[in-house]
Amino acid sequence: MSKIPYVSSVMFTEEQVQEKVTQLAGEINQHFAGQKIVVVGILKGSFIFMADLVRKLNVEHICDFMALSSYGASTTSSGNVKILMDLRQDIVGAHILIVEDIVDSGLTLHSVLAMLEARGAASVTTCVFLRKKERMKIEVPVQFLGFDIPDEWVVGYGLDVGEKFRTLPYVGIVSFREE
């Protein structure tokens, strides 16, 4: 018997999500005023958040992406980050804004920060849509934060369970039922 995921409740409505993205873009615009930045989305989860965010930025920016794996077949991060797709831009001397959908253990973001700093970026800052503080194994700096959330499995707005529910315009809590 297998377990079937379903959205049992809404954590953040589409309106709440968009209000938060607008707020974050304003903070980023203010922080980086007069600078050019490289916005680095961590795939796959960040792509919807990043697309909405960069359309609201008025600072000069270019977009790039990294695809990483630290979960393997598990639902928890191993902390061993494997690069599946790397940046196409040279980031030496660049101001980097990492855009991440969710931080739970902090291990993946910690590794990405170290990688990009080692490549000679002038600065590396982070914008995280959701953070599960109670699951964090390592503290990572998050300069721009959408929401702190409880330890619930969430989907929508880029987040998925088995590739399902990723494109929902809101953030929902997942429950499972027997098939």
PDB file of C-alpha atoms in Angstrom:
ATOM      1  CA  MET A   1       0.000   0.000   0.000  1.00  0.00           C
ATOM      2  CA  SER A   2       1.445   3.385  -0.964  1.00  0.00           C
ATOM      3  CA  LYS A   3       0.853   6.822   0.454  1.00  0.00           C
ATOM      4  CA  ILE A   4      -0.762   9.442  -1.770  1.00  0.00           C
ATOM      5  CA  PRO A   5       0.117  13.097  -1.076  1.00  0.00           C
ATOM      6  CA  TYR A   6      -2.559  15.794  -1.004  1.00  0.00           C
ATOM      7  CA  VAL A   7      -2.713  19.434   0.048  1.00  0.00           C
ATOM      8  CA  SER A   8      -4.504  19.403   3.394  1.00  0.00           C
ATOM      9  CA  SER A   9      -4.425  23.153   4.082  1.00  0.00           C
ATOM     10  CA  VAL A  10      -3.081  26.473   2.832  1.00  0.00           C
ATOM     11  CA  MET A  11      -0.183  27.984   4.780  1.00  0.00           C
ATOM     12  CA  PHE A  12       0.197  31.166   2.675  1.00  0.00           C
ATOM     13  CA  THR A  13      -2.327  32.364   0.103  1.00  0.00           C
ATOM     14  CA  GLU A  14      -1.354  33.587  -3.336  1.00  0.00           C
ATOM     15  CA  GLU A  15      -1.956  37.154  -2.134  1.00  0.00           C
ATOM     16  CA  GLN A  16       0.299  36.695   0.922  1.00  0.00           C
ATOM     17  CA  VAL A  17       3.009  35.184  -1.286  1.00  0.00           C
ATOM     18  CA  GLN A  18       2.919  38.071  -3.758  1.00  0.00           C
ATOM     19  CA  GLU A  19       2.903  40.694  -0.982  1.00  0.00           C
ATOM     20  CA  LYS A  20       6.012  39.088   0.499  1.00  0.00           C
ATOM     21  CA  VAL A  21       7.793  38.949  -2.876  1.00  0.00           C
ATOM     22  CA  THR A  22       7.074  42.657  -3.400  1.00  0.00           C
ATOM     23  CA  GLN A  23       8.408  43.440   0.086  1.00  0.00           C
ATOM     24  CA  LEU A  24      11.585  41.394  -0.497  1.00  0.00           C
ATOM     25  CA  ALA A  25      12.198  43.036  -3.880  1.00  0.00           C
ATOM     26  CA  GLY A  26      11.939  46.450  -2.235  1.00  0.00           C
ATOM     27  CA  GLU A  27      14.489  45.466   0.425  1.00  0.00           C
ATOM     28  CA  ILE A  28      16.840  44.065  -2.232  1.00  0.00           C
ATOM     29  CA  ASN A  29      16.476  47.179  -4.404  1.00  0.00           C
ATOM     30  CA  GLN A  30      17.394  49.343  -1.439  1.00  0.00           C
ATOM     31  CA  HIS A  31      20.319  47.154  -0.352  1.00  0.00           C
ATOM     32  CA  PHE A  32      21.866  46.947  -3.829  1.00  0.00           C
ATOM     33  CA  ALA A  33      21.020  50.478  -5.061  1.00  0.00           C
ATOM     34  CA  GLY A  34      23.574  51.558  -7.660  1.00  0.00           C
ATOM     35  CA  GLN A  35      25.138  48.098  -7.973  1.00  0.00           C
ATOM     36  CA  LYS A  36      24.898  45.373 -10.559  1.00  0.00           C
ATOM     37  CA  ILE A  37      24.098  41.950  -9.131  1.00  0.00           C
ATOM     38  CA  VAL A  38      24.082  38.364 -10.305  1.00  0.00           C
ATOM     39  CA  VAL A  39      20.907  36.647  -9.124  1.00  0.00           C
ATOM     40  CA  VAL A  40      21.603  32.931  -8.721  1.00  0.00           C
ATOM     41  CA  GLY A  41      18.573  30.664  -8.500  1.00  0.00           C
ATOM     42  CA  ILE A  42      18.962  27.229  -6.964  1.00  0.00           C
ATOM     43  CA  LEU A  43      16.957  24.851  -9.148  1.00  0.00           C
ATOM     44  CA  LYS A  44      14.392  23.459  -9.294  1.00  0.00           C
ATOM     45  CA  GLY A  45      12.521  24.875  -6.348  1.00  0.00           C
ATOM     46  CA  SER A  46      13.458  28.541  -6.650  1.00  0.00           C
ATOM     47  CA  PHE A  47      12.434  29.141 -10.257  1.00  0.00           C
ATOM     48  CA  ILE A  48       8.913  30.473  -9.630  1.00  0.00           C
ATOM     49  CA  PHE A  49       9.973  32.613  -6.663  1.00  0.00           C
ATOM     50  CA  MET A  50      12.988  33.926  -8.572  1.00  0.00           C
ATOM     51  CA  ALA A  51      10.947  34.751 -11.695  1.00  0.00           C
ATOM     52  CA  ASP A  52       8.476  36.806  -9.670  1.00  0.00           C
ATOM     53  CA  LEU A  53      11.260  38.434  -7.651  1.00  0.00           C
ATOM     54  CA  VAL A  54      13.491  39.565 -10.530  1.00  0.00           C
ATOM     55  CA  ARG A  55      10.559  41.134 -12.363  1.00  0.00           C
ATOM     56  CA  LYS A  56      10.191  43.466  -9.374  1.00  0.00           C
ATOM     57  CA  LEU A  57      13.874  44.397  -9.140  1.00  0.00           C
ATOM     58  CA  ASN A  58      14.936  47.802 -10.418  1.00  0.00           C
ATOM     59  CA  VAL A  59      18.648  47.303  -9.753  1.00  0.00           C
ATOM     60  CA  GLU A  60      20.760  46.170 -12.670  1.00  0.00           C
ATOM     61  CA  HIS A  61      20.952  42.388 -12.615  1.00  0.00           C
ATOM     62  CA  ILE A  62      21.599  39.253 -14.613  1.00  0.00           C
ATOM     63  CA  CYS A  63      20.194  35.823 -13.816  1.00  0.00           C
ATOM     64  CA  ASP A  64      22.013  32.535 -13.582  1.00  0.00           C
ATOM     65  CA  PHE A  65      21.215  29.153 -12.095  1.00  0.00           C
ATOM     66  CA  MET A  66      22.717  26.224 -10.264  1.00  0.00           C
ATOM     67  CA  ALA A  67      21.186  22.787  -9.909  1.00  0.00           C
ATOM     68  CA  LEU A  68      22.356  20.880  -6.869  1.00  0.00           C
ATOM     69  CA  SER A  69      21.676  17.564  -5.228  1.00  0.00           C
ATOM     70  CA  SER A  70      22.065  16.926  -1.541  1.00  0.00           C
ATOM     71  CA  TYR A  71      19.012  14.771  -0.946  1.00  0.00           C
ATOM     72  CA  GLY A  72      19.575  11.785  -3.219  1.00  0.00           C
ATOM     73  CA  ALA A  73      16.571   9.477  -2.780  1.00  0.00           C
ATOM     74  CA  SER A  74      16.000  10.782   0.741  1.00  0.00           C
ATOM     75  CA  THR A  75      13.708  13.538   1.992  1.00  0.00           C
ATOM     76  CA  THR A  76      16.429  15.051   4.186  1.00  0.00           C
ATOM     77  CA  SER A  77      19.659  16.727   3.122  1.00  0.00           C
ATOM     78  CA  SER A  78      22.834  14.699   3.440  1.00  0.00           C
ATOM     79  CA  GLY A  79      24.942  17.846   3.413  1.00  0.00           C
ATOM     80  CA  ASN A  80      27.032  16.379   0.579  1.00  0.00           C
ATOM     81  CA  VAL A  81      26.280  18.812  -2.210  1.00  0.00           C
ATOM     82  CA  LYS A  82      26.741  17.645  -5.779  1.00  0.00           C
ATOM     83  CA  ILE A  83      26.636  20.239  -8.580  1.00  0.00           C
ATOM     84  CA  LEU A  84      24.347  19.006 -11.364  1.00  0.00           C
ATOM     85  CA  MET A  85      24.435  22.307 -13.312  1.00  0.00           C
ATOM     86  CA  ASP A  86      26.890  25.091 -12.615  1.00  0.00           C
ATOM     87  CA  LEU A  87      26.859  28.831 -13.238  1.00  0.00           C
ATOM     88  CA  ARG A  88      27.554  30.056 -16.744  1.00  0.00           C
ATOM     89  CA  GLN A  89      28.831  33.435 -15.520  1.00  0.00           C
ATOM     90  CA  ASP A  90      32.266  34.239 -14.158  1.00  0.00           C
ATOM     91  CA  ILE A  91      31.516  35.677 -10.725  1.00  0.00           C
ATOM     92  CA  VAL A  92      34.940  37.055  -9.769  1.00  0.00           C
ATOM     93  CA  GLY A  93      34.291  40.484  -8.261  1.00  0.00           C
ATOM     94  CA  ALA A  94      30.517  40.143  -8.654  1.00  0.00           C
ATOM     95  CA  HIS A  95      27.829  40.840  -6.080  1.00  0.00           C
ATOM     96  CA  ILE A  96      25.836  37.613  -5.804  1.00  0.00           C
ATOM     97  CA  LEU A  97      22.279  37.188  -4.561  1.00  0.00           C
ATOM     98  CA  ILE A  98      21.457  33.513  -4.012  1.00  0.00           C
ATOM     99  CA  VAL A  99      17.715  32.820  -4.324  1.00  0.00           C
ATOM    100  CA  GLU A 100      16.568  29.671  -2.552  1.00  0.00           C
ATOM    101  CA  ASP A 101      13.048  28.295  -2.099  1.00  0.00           C
ATOM    102  CA  ILE A 102      13.511  26.748   1.342  1.00  0.00           C
ATOM    103  CA  VAL A 103      16.181  26.243   3.965  1.00  0.00           C
ATOM    104  CA  ASP A 104      15.702  23.414   6.399  1.00  0.00           C
ATOM    105  CA  SER A 105      18.993  21.894   7.593  1.00  0.00           C
ATOM    106  CA  GLY A 106      21.058  24.804   6.255  1.00  0.00           C
ATOM    107  CA  LEU A 107      23.660  22.365   4.951  1.00  0.00           C
ATOM    108  CA  THR A 108      23.036  22.949   1.238  1.00  0.00           C
ATOM    109  CA  LEU A 109      22.996  26.742   1.490  1.00  0.00           C
ATOM    110  CA  HIS A 110      26.117  26.672   3.664  1.00  0.00           C
ATOM    111  CA  SER A 111      27.924  24.693   0.937  1.00  0.00           C
ATOM    112  CA  VAL A 112      26.750  27.008  -1.835  1.00  0.00           C
ATOM    113  CA  LEU A 113      27.864  30.092   0.108  1.00  0.00           C
ATOM    114  CA  ALA A 114      31.328  28.589   0.598  1.00  0.00           C
ATOM    115  CA  MET A 115      31.577  27.603  -3.093  1.00  0.00           C
ATOM    116  CA  LEU A 116      30.649  31.034  -4.407  1.00  0.00           C
ATOM    117  CA  GLU A 117      32.838  32.902  -1.920  1.00  0.00           C
ATOM    118  CA  ALA A 118      35.779  30.678  -2.927  1.00  0.00           C
ATOM    119  CA  ARG A 119      35.230  31.654  -6.559  1.00  0.00           C
ATOM    120  CA  GLY A 120      36.051  35.264  -5.753  1.00  0.00           C
ATOM    121  CA  ALA A 121      32.656  36.936  -5.536  1.00  0.00           C
ATOM    122  CA  ALA A 122      32.821  40.462  -4.087  1.00  0.00           C
ATOM    123  CA  SER A 123      29.837  39.629  -1.868  1.00  0.00           C
ATOM    124  CA  VAL A 124      27.371  36.792  -1.458  1.00  0.00           C
ATOM    125  CA  THR A 125      23.955  37.450   0.074  1.00  0.00           C
ATOM    126  CA  THR A 126      20.929  35.224   0.335  1.00  0.00           C
ATOM    127  CA  CYS A 127      17.216  35.562  -0.282  1.00  0.00           C
ATOM    128  CA  VAL A 128      15.237  32.618   1.060  1.00  0.00           C
ATOM    129  CA  PHE A 129      11.493  32.251   0.613  1.00  0.00           C
ATOM    130  CA  LEU A 130      10.867  29.781   3.472  1.00  0.00           C
ATOM    131  CA  ARG A 131      13.001  28.745   6.451  1.00  0.00           C
ATOM    132  CA  LYS A 132      12.425  25.933   8.933  1.00  0.00           C
ATOM    133  CA  LYS A 133      14.478  27.183  11.876  1.00  0.00           C
ATOM    134  CA  GLU A 134      13.750  24.184  14.083  1.00  0.00           C
ATOM    135  CA  ARG A 135      15.297  21.801  11.521  1.00  0.00           C
ATOM    136  CA  MET A 136      18.501  23.766  11.005  1.00  0.00           C
ATOM    137  CA  LYS A 137      21.691  21.861  11.752  1.00  0.00           C
ATOM    138  CA  ILE A 138      23.921  24.813  10.893  1.00  0.00           C
ATOM    139  CA  GLU A 139      23.243  28.540  11.042  1.00  0.00           C
ATOM    140  CA  VAL A 140      23.454  30.226   7.659  1.00  0.00           C
ATOM    141  CA  PRO A 141      23.103  33.934   7.016  1.00  0.00           C
ATOM    142  CA  VAL A 142      19.778  34.867   5.429  1.00  0.00           C
ATOM    143  CA  GLN A 143      19.716  38.559   4.610  1.00  0.00           C
ATOM    144  CA  PHE A 144      16.312  38.539   2.916  1.00  0.00           C
ATOM    145  CA  LEU A 145      13.701  36.162   4.334  1.00  0.00           C
ATOM    146  CA  GLY A 146      10.160  35.507   3.217  1.00  0.00           C
ATOM    147  CA  PHE A 147       8.703  33.446   6.049  1.00  0.00           C
ATOM    148  CA  ASP A 148       9.825  31.306   8.959  1.00  0.00           C
ATOM    149  CA  ILE A 149       7.630  28.214   9.011  1.00  0.00           C
ATOM    150  CA  PRO A 150       7.051  25.242  11.322  1.00  0.00           C
ATOM    151  CA  ASP A 151       8.394  21.806  10.465  1.00  0.00           C
ATOM    152  CA  GLU A 152       5.658  20.885   7.992  1.00  0.00           C
ATOM    153  CA  TRP A 153       6.022  19.402   4.518  1.00  0.00           C
ATOM    154  CA  VAL A 154       5.022  22.244   2.210  1.00  0.00           C
ATOM    155  CA  VAL A 155       4.375  22.449  -1.506  1.00  0.00           C
ATOM    156  CA  GLY A 156       3.516  25.027  -4.110  1.00  0.00           C
ATOM    157  CA  TYR A 157       5.274  28.123  -5.359  1.00  0.00           C
ATOM    158  CA  GLY A 158       8.178  25.984  -6.558  1.00  0.00           C
ATOM    159  CA  LEU A 159       8.150  23.356  -3.817  1.00  0.00           C
ATOM    160  CA  ASP A 160       7.056  19.825  -4.632  1.00  0.00           C
ATOM    161  CA  VAL A 161       6.518  16.323  -3.380  1.00  0.00           C
ATOM    162  CA  GLY A 162       7.550  13.828  -6.045  1.00  0.00           C
ATOM    163  CA  GLU A 163       7.312  16.618  -8.681  1.00  0.00           C
ATOM    164  CA  LYS A 164       3.661  17.228  -7.772  1.00  0.00           C
ATOM    165  CA  PHE A 165       2.101  20.546  -6.689  1.00  0.00           C
ATOM    166  CA  ARG A 166       5.177  22.638  -7.699  1.00  0.00           C
ATOM    167  CA  THR A 167       3.180  25.148  -9.754  1.00  0.00           C
ATOM    168  CA  LEU A 168       0.493  25.965  -7.204  1.00  0.00           C
ATOM    169  CA  PRO A 169       0.362  29.772  -6.716  1.00  0.00           C
ATOM    170  CA  TYR A 170       0.170  29.381  -2.929  1.00  0.00           C
ATOM    171  CA  VAL A 171       2.047  27.404  -0.253  1.00  0.00           C
ATOM    172  CA  GLY A 172       0.166  24.415   1.105  1.00  0.00           C
ATOM    173  CA  ILE A 173       0.775  21.790   3.748  1.00  0.00           C
ATOM    174  CA  VAL A 174       1.009  18.215   2.501  1.00  0.00           C
ATOM    175  CA  SER A 175      -0.615  15.259   4.169  1.00  0.00           C
ATOM    176  CA  PHE A 176      -0.661  11.655   3.017  1.00  0.00           C
ATOM    177  CA  ARG A 177      -3.435   9.100   2.745  1.00  0.00           C
ATOM    178  CA  GLU A 178      -3.288   5.387   2.078  1.00  0.00           C
ATOM    179  CA  GLU A 179      -3.998   4.350  -1.491  1.00  0.00           C
TER     180      GLU A 179
END
